[in-house]
Amino acid sequence: MKNYHTHTARCGHANGADEEFVKAAIEGGFDEIGFSDHAPMLFPSELNYYSSFRMKPELAQDYVNSVKALREQYAGEIKINLGFELEYYPALFENELEYLKSFGIDYLILGQHFTLNEFEPAAFYCGSKTSDAAIFNQYIKQAIEGLETGKFTYFAHPDLINFIGDEDYYKQQMYGLCRRARELGIPLEFNMYGFIDNRNYPNGAFWELAAEVGNDVVIGLDAHWPELFTMREVFADMRAYLSKLGITPIESVNLIKP
């Protein structure tokens, strides 16, 4: 088994030492994992703005050193990849990409937690409920633009946006997102953390659309604590859920080096 969505305590809302995640993955039968903690973002310095859910830039080198050391230490037992989960923020993306590439990363996954560029007053946290079609449309637009950069291996929790407006409109817009992801050959993630935490995602209506479109689907643990790697019954439940929709998740992904 493989998982490319793993966090560390550096993001401020995950628990466990880095090595504990590796040991749990081995115990759970995984032969390949990727660390993809929330990327440190280079917000404009004059704003003195920090996200509350991502590692600070001063922690990035320690994260990279730790993952690379674990990769060597456990080379005979499990393959370990180095990555980040990153938003597509248009005003910041190019500088951010060059910064993250400087660490020699293996891949990025797209996790669009905010609209606009996050630090702006009009930016919206996508996990909050909204019936505003303009916010929903901005999420769709930004996600597609991010996928079209060609820098992301897959789209994490693509159904994070908590739109509670018109159902038909939701399906129409999300169908377009699924179709574009398929055209680009980018898998969509069925998210374990949301599944066990009873969040607004995975969203059943979204996954019915993904099944209809024929998207590649990958199961991502979104592991914020090591124990997720050993929850075999949950893996079975997730596969059964997808199977009822006619979706067979892919077992591995081709990592895109940005």
C-alpha atoms as one frame of an Amber mdcrd trajectory, in Angstrom:
protein
   0.000   0.000   0.000   0.997   3.585  -0.570   0.105   6.975   0.904   1.385
  10.337  -0.287  -0.488  12.584   2.173   1.273  12.702   5.546   1.699  15.655
   7.895   4.017  16.381  10.810   3.689  18.247  14.094   5.306  21.292  12.465
   1.981  22.346  10.964   0.643  22.928  14.479  -2.360  20.595  14.287  -0.779
  17.151  13.866   0.664  14.874  16.551   3.536  12.435  16.644   7.234  12.388
  15.868   8.226  11.963  12.231   9.680   8.518  12.869   6.437   7.381  14.513
   4.620   7.955  11.220   7.194   5.807   9.417   6.990   2.992  11.966   3.183
   3.028  11.866   3.241   2.909   8.071   5.490  -0.154   8.141   3.249  -1.777
  10.742   0.215  -1.029   8.583   1.739  -2.751   5.572   2.691   0.304   3.530
   5.647  -0.029   1.186   5.744   3.625   0.105   4.771   6.899   1.751   5.227
  10.577   1.120   5.497  13.343   3.686   3.517  16.307   2.393   3.124  18.710
   5.271   1.458  22.080   4.742   4.008  24.127   2.846   5.576  27.161   4.512
   4.229  30.083   2.531   6.222  33.182   1.606   3.593  35.786   2.373   4.553
  39.448   1.801   6.929  40.323   4.624   5.346  43.707   5.262   2.109  42.006
   6.317   3.733  39.990   9.112   1.132  37.328   8.290   1.390  33.655   9.289
  -1.125  30.939   8.527  -2.395  29.130  11.589  -2.318  25.700   9.931   1.073
  25.426   8.225   4.698  25.219   9.261   6.614  28.469   9.491   9.431  28.981
   6.975  12.039  28.689   9.718  10.949  25.066  10.284  11.219  24.002   6.643
  14.865  22.927   6.637  14.382  20.819   9.747  11.417  19.102   8.054  13.446
  18.392   4.935  16.453  17.124   6.904  14.264  14.846   8.994  12.455  13.262
   6.040  15.702  12.720   4.126  17.331  11.130   7.186  14.372   8.795   7.666
  14.506   7.912   3.976  18.072   6.678   4.439  17.433   5.016   7.796  14.489
   2.962   6.539  15.617   2.448   2.954  15.426  -1.333   3.227  11.905  -1.327
   4.676   9.868   1.420   3.035  10.225   4.051   0.330   9.881   7.604   1.649
   9.236  10.621  -0.576   9.605  14.300   0.295   6.840  16.674  -0.647   4.504
  19.451   0.431   0.785  20.126   0.320   0.409  23.509  -1.332  -2.367  25.894
  -2.309  -2.472  27.650  -5.640  -2.283  31.331  -4.724  -1.776  33.259  -7.981
   0.080  36.234  -6.485   2.539  33.995  -4.633   2.847  30.851  -6.716   5.968
  31.447  -8.803   8.139  32.614  -5.919   6.745  29.897  -3.684   7.456  27.218
  -6.262  11.101  28.242  -6.645  11.480  28.323  -2.859  10.086  24.809  -2.380
  12.063  23.400  -5.308  15.252  24.568  -3.581  14.742  21.814  -0.983  14.983
  19.057  -3.595  11.406  17.883  -3.152   9.917  14.935  -5.004   6.373  16.216
  -5.470   3.569  18.586  -4.519  -0.099  17.895  -3.901  -2.743  20.583  -4.339
  -4.814  21.316  -1.251  -6.868  24.454  -1.869  -7.787  25.608   1.647  -8.456
  29.272   0.824  -9.659  31.294  -2.119  -7.701  34.264  -3.467  -4.279  34.543
  -1.772  -5.316  33.753   1.832  -3.939  36.934   3.404  -6.484  39.197   1.675
  -9.592  40.345   3.589 -11.914  38.807   0.987 -10.189  35.393   1.111 -12.463
  32.575   2.254 -11.598  29.394   4.139 -13.070  26.684   1.954 -14.091  24.385
   4.799 -16.566  26.951   6.122 -20.157  26.760   4.959 -21.162  29.090   2.163
 -24.092  29.473  -0.195 -22.295  32.211  -2.112 -21.912  31.128  -5.736 -19.106
  33.661  -6.274 -16.970  32.052  -3.555 -17.727  28.594  -4.913 -16.839  29.678
  -8.437 -13.572  31.199  -7.234 -12.630  27.890  -5.630 -13.351  26.021  -8.865
 -11.470  28.578 -10.970  -8.428  28.606  -8.710  -8.294  24.834  -8.383  -8.393
  24.369 -12.152  -5.703  27.013 -12.649  -3.556  25.217 -10.101  -3.993  21.874
 -11.823  -3.186  23.448 -15.160   0.262  24.527 -13.924   1.336  20.889 -14.273
   3.195  21.068 -10.957   0.867  18.954  -8.812   0.868  15.163  -8.520  -2.754
  15.002  -7.395  -5.612  17.049  -5.949  -6.114  16.462  -2.209  -9.679  16.597
  -0.846 -11.035  18.260  -4.015 -14.470  18.353  -2.369 -13.270  20.448   0.599
 -15.335  23.445  -0.495 -18.398  23.443   1.781 -20.982  24.830  -0.631 -24.527
  24.585   0.750 -26.241  26.419  -2.084 -28.216  24.985  -4.991 -27.472  21.258
  -5.458 -27.841  21.314  -9.222 -25.424  24.216  -9.455 -22.948  22.335  -7.255
 -23.108  19.317  -9.547 -22.782  21.413 -12.697 -19.667  23.206 -11.485 -18.036
  20.183  -9.906 -18.652  18.159 -13.046 -16.540  20.723 -14.898 -13.776  20.417
 -12.298 -13.781  16.614 -12.499 -13.745  16.688 -16.283 -10.786  19.087 -16.394
  -8.834  16.973 -13.892  -9.427  13.926 -16.064  -8.326  15.788 -19.206  -5.105
  16.729 -17.402  -4.586  13.193 -16.097  -4.493  14.334 -12.470  -5.954  11.965
  -9.841  -8.456  13.094  -7.223  -8.000  12.135  -3.590 -10.621  10.342  -1.509
  -9.665  11.663   1.917  -9.451   9.379   4.939  -9.202  12.138   7.553 -12.487
  13.636   6.391 -14.029  10.160   6.175 -13.351   9.221   9.802 -13.910  12.733
  11.197 -17.379  13.079   9.602 -16.450  16.294   7.840 -18.281  17.786   4.864
 -15.944  15.741   2.696 -15.878  13.177   1.206 -19.033  14.571  -0.391 -21.241
  11.856  -1.874 -22.536  14.025  -4.700 -18.997  14.888  -5.747 -17.872  11.264
  -5.855 -20.887  10.270  -7.912 -19.715  12.847 -10.450 -16.137  11.559 -10.321
 -17.458   8.072 -11.026 -19.483   9.369 -13.959 -16.544  11.297 -15.415 -14.157
   8.394 -14.865 -11.512  10.203 -12.836  -8.493   8.401 -11.465  -8.962   8.240
  -7.701  -6.315   7.767  -5.026  -6.979   7.145  -1.342  -5.042   9.616   0.785
  -4.760   9.239   4.536  -4.181  12.943   5.223  -2.383  11.497   8.249  -2.214
  13.939  11.136  -1.350  11.215  13.609   0.494   7.918  13.095  -2.387   5.616
  14.021  -4.179   6.301  10.749  -1.708   4.010   9.012  -2.930   1.000  10.993
  -6.708   1.477  10.620  -7.260  -1.427   8.258 -11.029  -1.567   8.833 -11.337
   2.048   7.726  -9.376   1.303   4.539 -11.826  -1.513   3.819 -14.817   0.756
   4.458 -13.426   3.421   2.113 -12.801   0.917  -0.657 -16.306  -0.479  -0.201
 -17.770   3.039  -0.433 -15.926   3.697  -3.675 -16.734   0.255  -5.049 -20.464
   0.919  -4.715 -19.929   3.910  -7.014 -17.976   1.806  -9.495 -14.634   3.384
  -8.546 -11.508   1.293  -8.119  -8.795   3.495  -6.585  -5.379   3.411  -8.202
  -2.672   1.885  -6.049   0.124   4.336  -6.834   0.667   7.648  -8.583   3.419
   8.992 -10.798   5.111  11.655  -8.713   5.518  14.912 -10.621   8.734  16.685
  -9.714   7.892  20.411  -9.866
